[in-house]
Short mmCIF file of N, CA, C and O in Angstrom, two decimals:
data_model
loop_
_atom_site.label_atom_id
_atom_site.label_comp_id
_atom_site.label_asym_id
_atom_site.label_seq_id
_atom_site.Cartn_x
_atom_site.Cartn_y
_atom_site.Cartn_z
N UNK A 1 133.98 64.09 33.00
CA UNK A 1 133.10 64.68 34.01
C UNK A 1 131.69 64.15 33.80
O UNK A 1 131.15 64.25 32.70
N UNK A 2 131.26 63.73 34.57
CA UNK A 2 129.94 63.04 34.82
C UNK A 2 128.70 63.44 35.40
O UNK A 2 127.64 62.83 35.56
N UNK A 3 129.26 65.19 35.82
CA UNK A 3 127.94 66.12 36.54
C UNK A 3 126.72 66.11 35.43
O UNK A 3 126.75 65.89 34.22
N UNK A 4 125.73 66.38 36.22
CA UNK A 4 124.79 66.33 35.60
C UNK A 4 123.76 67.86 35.92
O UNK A 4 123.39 68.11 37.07
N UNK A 5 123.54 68.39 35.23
CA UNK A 5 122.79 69.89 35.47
C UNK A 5 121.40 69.62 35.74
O UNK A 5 120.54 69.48 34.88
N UNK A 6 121.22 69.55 37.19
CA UNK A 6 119.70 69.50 37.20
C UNK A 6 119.45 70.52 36.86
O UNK A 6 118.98 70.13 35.80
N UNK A 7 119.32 71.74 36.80
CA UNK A 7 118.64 72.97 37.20
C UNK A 7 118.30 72.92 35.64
O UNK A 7 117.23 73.46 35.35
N UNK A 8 119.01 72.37 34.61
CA UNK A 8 118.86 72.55 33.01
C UNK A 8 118.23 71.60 32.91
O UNK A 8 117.84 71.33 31.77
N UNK A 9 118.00 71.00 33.64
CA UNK A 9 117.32 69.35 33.15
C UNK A 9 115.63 69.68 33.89
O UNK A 9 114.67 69.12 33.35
N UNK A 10 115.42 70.41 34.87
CA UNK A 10 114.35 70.74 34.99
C UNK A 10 113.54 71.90 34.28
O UNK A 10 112.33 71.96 34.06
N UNK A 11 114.41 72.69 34.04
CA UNK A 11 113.77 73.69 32.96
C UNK A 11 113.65 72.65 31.62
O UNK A 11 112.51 72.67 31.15
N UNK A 12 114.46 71.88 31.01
CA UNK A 12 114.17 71.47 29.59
C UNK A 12 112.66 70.35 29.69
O UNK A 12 111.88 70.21 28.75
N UNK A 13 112.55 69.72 30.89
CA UNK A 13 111.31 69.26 31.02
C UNK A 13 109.73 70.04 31.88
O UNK A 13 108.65 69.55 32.20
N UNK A 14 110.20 71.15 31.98
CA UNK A 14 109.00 71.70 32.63
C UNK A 14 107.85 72.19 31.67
O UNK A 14 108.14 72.64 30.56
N UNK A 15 106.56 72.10 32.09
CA UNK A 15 105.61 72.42 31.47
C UNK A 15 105.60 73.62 31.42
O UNK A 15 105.23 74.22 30.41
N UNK A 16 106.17 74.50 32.98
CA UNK A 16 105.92 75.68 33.23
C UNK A 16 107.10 76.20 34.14
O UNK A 16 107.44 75.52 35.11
N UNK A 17 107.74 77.40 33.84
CA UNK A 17 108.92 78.37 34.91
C UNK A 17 108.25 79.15 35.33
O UNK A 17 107.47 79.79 34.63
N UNK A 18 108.40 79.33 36.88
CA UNK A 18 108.27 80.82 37.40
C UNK A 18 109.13 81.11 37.79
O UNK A 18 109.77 80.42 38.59
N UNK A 19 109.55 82.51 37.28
CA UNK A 19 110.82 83.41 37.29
C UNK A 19 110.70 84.02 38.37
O UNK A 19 109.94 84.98 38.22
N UNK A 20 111.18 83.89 39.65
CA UNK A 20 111.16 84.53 40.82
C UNK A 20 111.88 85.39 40.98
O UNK A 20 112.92 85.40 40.33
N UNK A 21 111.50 86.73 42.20
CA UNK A 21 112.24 87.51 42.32
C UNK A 21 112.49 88.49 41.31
O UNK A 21 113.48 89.22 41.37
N UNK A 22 111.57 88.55 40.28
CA UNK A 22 112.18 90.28 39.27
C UNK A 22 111.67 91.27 39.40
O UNK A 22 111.30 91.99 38.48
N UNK A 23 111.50 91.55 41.00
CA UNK A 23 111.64 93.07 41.23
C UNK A 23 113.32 93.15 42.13
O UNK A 23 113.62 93.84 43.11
N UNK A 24 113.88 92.52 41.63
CA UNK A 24 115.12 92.95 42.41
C UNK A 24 116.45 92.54 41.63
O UNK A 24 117.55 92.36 42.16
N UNK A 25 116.12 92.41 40.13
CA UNK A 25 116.96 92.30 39.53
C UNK A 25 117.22 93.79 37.98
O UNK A 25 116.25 94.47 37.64
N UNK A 26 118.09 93.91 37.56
CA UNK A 26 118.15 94.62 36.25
C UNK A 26 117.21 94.24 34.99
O UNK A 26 117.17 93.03 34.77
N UNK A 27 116.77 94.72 34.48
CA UNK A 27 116.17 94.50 33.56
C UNK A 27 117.06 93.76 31.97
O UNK A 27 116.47 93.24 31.03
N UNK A 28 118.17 93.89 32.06
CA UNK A 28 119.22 93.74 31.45
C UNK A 28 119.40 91.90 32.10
O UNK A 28 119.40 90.99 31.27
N UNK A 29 119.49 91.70 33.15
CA UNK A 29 119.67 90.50 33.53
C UNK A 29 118.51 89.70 33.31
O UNK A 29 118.47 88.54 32.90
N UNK A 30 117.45 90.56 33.66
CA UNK A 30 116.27 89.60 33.75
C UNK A 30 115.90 89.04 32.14
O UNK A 30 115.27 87.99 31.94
N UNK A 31 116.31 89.77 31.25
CA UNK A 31 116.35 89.44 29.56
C UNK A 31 117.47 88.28 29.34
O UNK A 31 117.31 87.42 28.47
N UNK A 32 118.45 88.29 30.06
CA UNK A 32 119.84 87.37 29.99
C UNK A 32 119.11 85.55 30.47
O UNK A 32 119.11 84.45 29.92
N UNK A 33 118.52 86.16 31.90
CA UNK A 33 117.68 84.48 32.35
C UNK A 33 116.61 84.36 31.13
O UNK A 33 116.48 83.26 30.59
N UNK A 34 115.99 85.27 30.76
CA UNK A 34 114.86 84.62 30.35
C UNK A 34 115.19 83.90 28.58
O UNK A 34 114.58 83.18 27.79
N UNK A 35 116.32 84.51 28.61
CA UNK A 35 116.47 83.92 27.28
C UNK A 35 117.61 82.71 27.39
O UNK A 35 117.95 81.92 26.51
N UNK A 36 117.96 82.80 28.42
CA UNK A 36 118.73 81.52 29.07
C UNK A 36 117.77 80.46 29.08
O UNK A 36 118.10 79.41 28.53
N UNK A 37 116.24 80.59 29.79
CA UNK A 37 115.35 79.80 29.84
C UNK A 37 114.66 79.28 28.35
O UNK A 37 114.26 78.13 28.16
N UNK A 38 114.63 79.92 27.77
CA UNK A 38 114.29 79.92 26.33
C UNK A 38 115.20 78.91 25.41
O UNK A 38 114.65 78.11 24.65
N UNK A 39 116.57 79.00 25.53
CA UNK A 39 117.16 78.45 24.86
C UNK A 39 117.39 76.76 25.53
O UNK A 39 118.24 75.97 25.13
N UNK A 40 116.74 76.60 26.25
CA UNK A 40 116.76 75.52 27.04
C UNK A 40 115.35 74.44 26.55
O UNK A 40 115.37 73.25 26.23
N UNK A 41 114.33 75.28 26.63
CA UNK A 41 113.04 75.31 26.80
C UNK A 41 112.13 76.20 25.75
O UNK A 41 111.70 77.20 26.32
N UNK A 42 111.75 76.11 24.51
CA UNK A 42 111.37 77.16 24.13
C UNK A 42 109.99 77.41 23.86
O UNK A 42 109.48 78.33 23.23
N UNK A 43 109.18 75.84 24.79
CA UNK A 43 107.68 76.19 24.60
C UNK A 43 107.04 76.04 25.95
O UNK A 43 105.82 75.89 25.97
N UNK A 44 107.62 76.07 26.96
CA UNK A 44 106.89 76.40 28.00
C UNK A 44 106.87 77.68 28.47
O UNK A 44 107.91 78.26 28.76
N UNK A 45 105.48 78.31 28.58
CA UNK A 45 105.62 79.43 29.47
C UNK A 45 106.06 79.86 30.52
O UNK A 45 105.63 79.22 31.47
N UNK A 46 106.95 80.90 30.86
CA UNK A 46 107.65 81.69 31.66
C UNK A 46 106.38 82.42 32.57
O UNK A 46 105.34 82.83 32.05
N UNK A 47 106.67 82.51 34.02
CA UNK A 47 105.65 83.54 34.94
C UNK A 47 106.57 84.04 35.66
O UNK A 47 107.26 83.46 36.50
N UNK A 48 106.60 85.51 35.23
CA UNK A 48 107.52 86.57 36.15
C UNK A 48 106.57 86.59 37.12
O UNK A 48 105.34 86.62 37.06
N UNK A 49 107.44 86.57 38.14
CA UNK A 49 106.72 86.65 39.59
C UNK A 49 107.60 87.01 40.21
O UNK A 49 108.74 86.80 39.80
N UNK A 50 107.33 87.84 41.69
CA UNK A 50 108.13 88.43 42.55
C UNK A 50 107.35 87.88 44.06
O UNK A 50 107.14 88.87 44.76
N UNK A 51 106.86 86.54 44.75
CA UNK A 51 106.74 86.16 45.79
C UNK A 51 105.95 86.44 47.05
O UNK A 51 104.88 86.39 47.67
N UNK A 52 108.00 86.98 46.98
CA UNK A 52 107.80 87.91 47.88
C UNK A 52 106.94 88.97 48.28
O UNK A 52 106.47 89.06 49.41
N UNK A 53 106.77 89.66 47.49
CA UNK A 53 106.08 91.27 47.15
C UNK A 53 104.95 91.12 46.91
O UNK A 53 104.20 91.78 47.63
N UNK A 54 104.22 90.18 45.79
CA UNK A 54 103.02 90.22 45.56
C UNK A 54 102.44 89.02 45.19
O UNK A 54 101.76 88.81 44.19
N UNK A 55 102.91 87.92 46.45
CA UNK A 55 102.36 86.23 45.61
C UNK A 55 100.81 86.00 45.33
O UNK A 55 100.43 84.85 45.16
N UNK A 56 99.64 87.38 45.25
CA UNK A 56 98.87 87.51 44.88
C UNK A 56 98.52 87.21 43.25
O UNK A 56 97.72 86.37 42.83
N UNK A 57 99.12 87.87 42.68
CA UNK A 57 100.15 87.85 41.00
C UNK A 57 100.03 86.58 40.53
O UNK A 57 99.76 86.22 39.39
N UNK A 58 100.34 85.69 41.87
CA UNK A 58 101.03 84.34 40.81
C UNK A 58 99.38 83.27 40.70
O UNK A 58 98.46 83.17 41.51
N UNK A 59 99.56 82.75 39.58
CA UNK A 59 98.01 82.25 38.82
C UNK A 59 97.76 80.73 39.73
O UNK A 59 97.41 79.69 39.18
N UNK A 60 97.99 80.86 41.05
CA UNK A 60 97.94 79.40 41.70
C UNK A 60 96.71 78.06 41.20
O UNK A 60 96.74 76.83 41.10
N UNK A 61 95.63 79.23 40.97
CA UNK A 61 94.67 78.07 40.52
C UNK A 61 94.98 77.22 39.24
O UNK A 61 94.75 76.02 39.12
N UNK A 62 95.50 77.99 38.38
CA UNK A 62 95.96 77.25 37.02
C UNK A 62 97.19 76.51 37.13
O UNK A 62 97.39 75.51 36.44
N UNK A 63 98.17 77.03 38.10
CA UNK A 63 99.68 75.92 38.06
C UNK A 63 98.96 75.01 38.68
O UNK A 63 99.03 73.92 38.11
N UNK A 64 98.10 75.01 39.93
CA UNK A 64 97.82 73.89 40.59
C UNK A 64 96.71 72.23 39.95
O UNK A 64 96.68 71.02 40.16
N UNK A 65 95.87 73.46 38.98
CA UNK A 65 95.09 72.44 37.69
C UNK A 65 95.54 71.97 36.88
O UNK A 65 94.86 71.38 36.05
N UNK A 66 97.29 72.09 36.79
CA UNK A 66 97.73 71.80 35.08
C UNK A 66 97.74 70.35 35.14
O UNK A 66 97.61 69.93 36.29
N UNK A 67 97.82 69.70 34.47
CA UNK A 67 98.47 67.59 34.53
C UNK A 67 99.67 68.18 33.87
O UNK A 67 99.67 69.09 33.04
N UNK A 68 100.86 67.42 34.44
CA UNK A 68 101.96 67.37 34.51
C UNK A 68 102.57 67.34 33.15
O UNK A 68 101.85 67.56 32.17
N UNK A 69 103.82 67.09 33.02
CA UNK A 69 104.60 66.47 31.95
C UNK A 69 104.33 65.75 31.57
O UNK A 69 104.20 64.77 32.31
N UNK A 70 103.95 65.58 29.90
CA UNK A 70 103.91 64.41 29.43
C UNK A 70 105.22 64.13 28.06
O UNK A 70 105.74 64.98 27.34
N UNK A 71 105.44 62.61 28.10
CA UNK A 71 107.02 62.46 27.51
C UNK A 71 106.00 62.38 25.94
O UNK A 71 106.55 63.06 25.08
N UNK A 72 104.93 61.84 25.54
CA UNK A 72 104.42 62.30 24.00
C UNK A 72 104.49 63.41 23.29
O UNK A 72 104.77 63.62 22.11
N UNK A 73 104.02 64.48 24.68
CA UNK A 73 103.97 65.81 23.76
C UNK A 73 105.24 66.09 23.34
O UNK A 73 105.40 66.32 22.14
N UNK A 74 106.40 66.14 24.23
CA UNK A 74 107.37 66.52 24.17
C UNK A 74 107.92 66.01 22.72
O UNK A 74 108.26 66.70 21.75
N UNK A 75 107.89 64.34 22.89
CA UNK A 75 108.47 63.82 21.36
C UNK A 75 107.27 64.38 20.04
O UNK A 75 107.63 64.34 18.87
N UNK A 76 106.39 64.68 20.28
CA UNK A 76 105.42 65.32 19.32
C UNK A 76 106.18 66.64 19.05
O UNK A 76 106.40 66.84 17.86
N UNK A 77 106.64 67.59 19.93
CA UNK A 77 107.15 68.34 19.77
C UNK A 77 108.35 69.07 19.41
O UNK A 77 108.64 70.25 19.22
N UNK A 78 109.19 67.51 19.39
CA UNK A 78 110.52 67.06 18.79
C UNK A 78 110.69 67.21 17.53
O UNK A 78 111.51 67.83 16.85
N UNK A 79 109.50 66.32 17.25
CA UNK A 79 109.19 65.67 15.79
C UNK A 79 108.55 66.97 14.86
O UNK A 79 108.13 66.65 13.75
N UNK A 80 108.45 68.41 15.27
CA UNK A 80 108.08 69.04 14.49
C UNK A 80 108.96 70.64 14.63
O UNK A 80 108.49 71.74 14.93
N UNK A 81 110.48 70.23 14.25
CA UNK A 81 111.31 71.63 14.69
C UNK A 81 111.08 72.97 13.76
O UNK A 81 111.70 74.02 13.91
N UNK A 82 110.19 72.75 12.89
CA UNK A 82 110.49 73.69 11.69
C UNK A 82 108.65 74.46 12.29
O UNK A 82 107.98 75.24 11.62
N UNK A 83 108.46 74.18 13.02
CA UNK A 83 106.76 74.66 14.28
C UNK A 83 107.42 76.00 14.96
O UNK A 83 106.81 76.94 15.46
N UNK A 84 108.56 75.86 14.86
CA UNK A 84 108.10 76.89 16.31
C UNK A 84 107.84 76.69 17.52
O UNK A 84 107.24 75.70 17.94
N UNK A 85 108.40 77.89 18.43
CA UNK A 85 107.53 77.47 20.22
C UNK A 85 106.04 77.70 19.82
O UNK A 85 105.43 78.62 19.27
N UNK A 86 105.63 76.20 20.43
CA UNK A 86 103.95 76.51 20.65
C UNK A 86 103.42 76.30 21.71
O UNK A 86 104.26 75.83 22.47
N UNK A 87 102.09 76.44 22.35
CA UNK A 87 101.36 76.30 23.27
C UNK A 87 101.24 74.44 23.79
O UNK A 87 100.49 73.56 23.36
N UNK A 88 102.18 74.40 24.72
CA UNK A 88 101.63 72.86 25.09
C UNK A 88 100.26 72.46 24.44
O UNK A 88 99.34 73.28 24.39
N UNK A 89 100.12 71.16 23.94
CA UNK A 89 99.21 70.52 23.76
C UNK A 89 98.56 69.95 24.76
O UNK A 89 99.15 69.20 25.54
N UNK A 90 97.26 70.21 24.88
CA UNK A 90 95.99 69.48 25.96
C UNK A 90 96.74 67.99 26.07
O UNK A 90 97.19 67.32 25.15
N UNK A 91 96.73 67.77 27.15
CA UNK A 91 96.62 66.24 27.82
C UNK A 91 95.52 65.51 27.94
O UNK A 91 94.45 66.04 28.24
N UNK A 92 95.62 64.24 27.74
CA UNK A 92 94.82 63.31 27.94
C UNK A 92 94.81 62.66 29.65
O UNK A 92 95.80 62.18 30.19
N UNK A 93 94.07 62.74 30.00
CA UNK A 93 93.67 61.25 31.18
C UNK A 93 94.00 59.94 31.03
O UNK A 93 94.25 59.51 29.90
N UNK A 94 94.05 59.27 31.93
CA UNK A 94 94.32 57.74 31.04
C UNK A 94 93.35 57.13 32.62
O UNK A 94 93.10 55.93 32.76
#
């Protein structure tokens, strides 16, 4: 089988998840995704957000300021498993 999981392949490279929709889930589930997301991903921050209801909530100015993925940090962040999840490292410009 040759499928390929985007949906895991974008969480394992994202800088950042927003968890949509958790006012309409269990609290029990919403612990099940987020540690689903975690085990995928364990240093990008998670943003519970609900959209719908209150896309006031969601931090647009800062997702919209971030610089993207970078493939250094990531192998920087490879290269140090015994760290811990940490806070993305500042990006450079080029």
């Amino acid at each position: 089988d040759c499928a390929v999981n985007e949906s895991a392949q974008q969480v394992a490279f994202a800088d950042r998840v927003l968890l949509n929709k958790v006012d309409v889930v269990a609290s029990d589930a919403l612990a099940a995704v987020d540690a689903e997301i975690r085990s995928i991903n364990a240093v990008c921050p998670v943003v519970r957000c609900s959209l719908s209801q209150r896309p006031h909530e969601v931090p647009l100015a800062e997702l919209l300021g971030m610089e993207g993925f970078s493939l250094d940090r990531v192998l920087l962040d490879l290269a140090e498993p015994d760290a811990g999840p940490v806070e993305p490292r500042a990006k450079r410009r080029r």
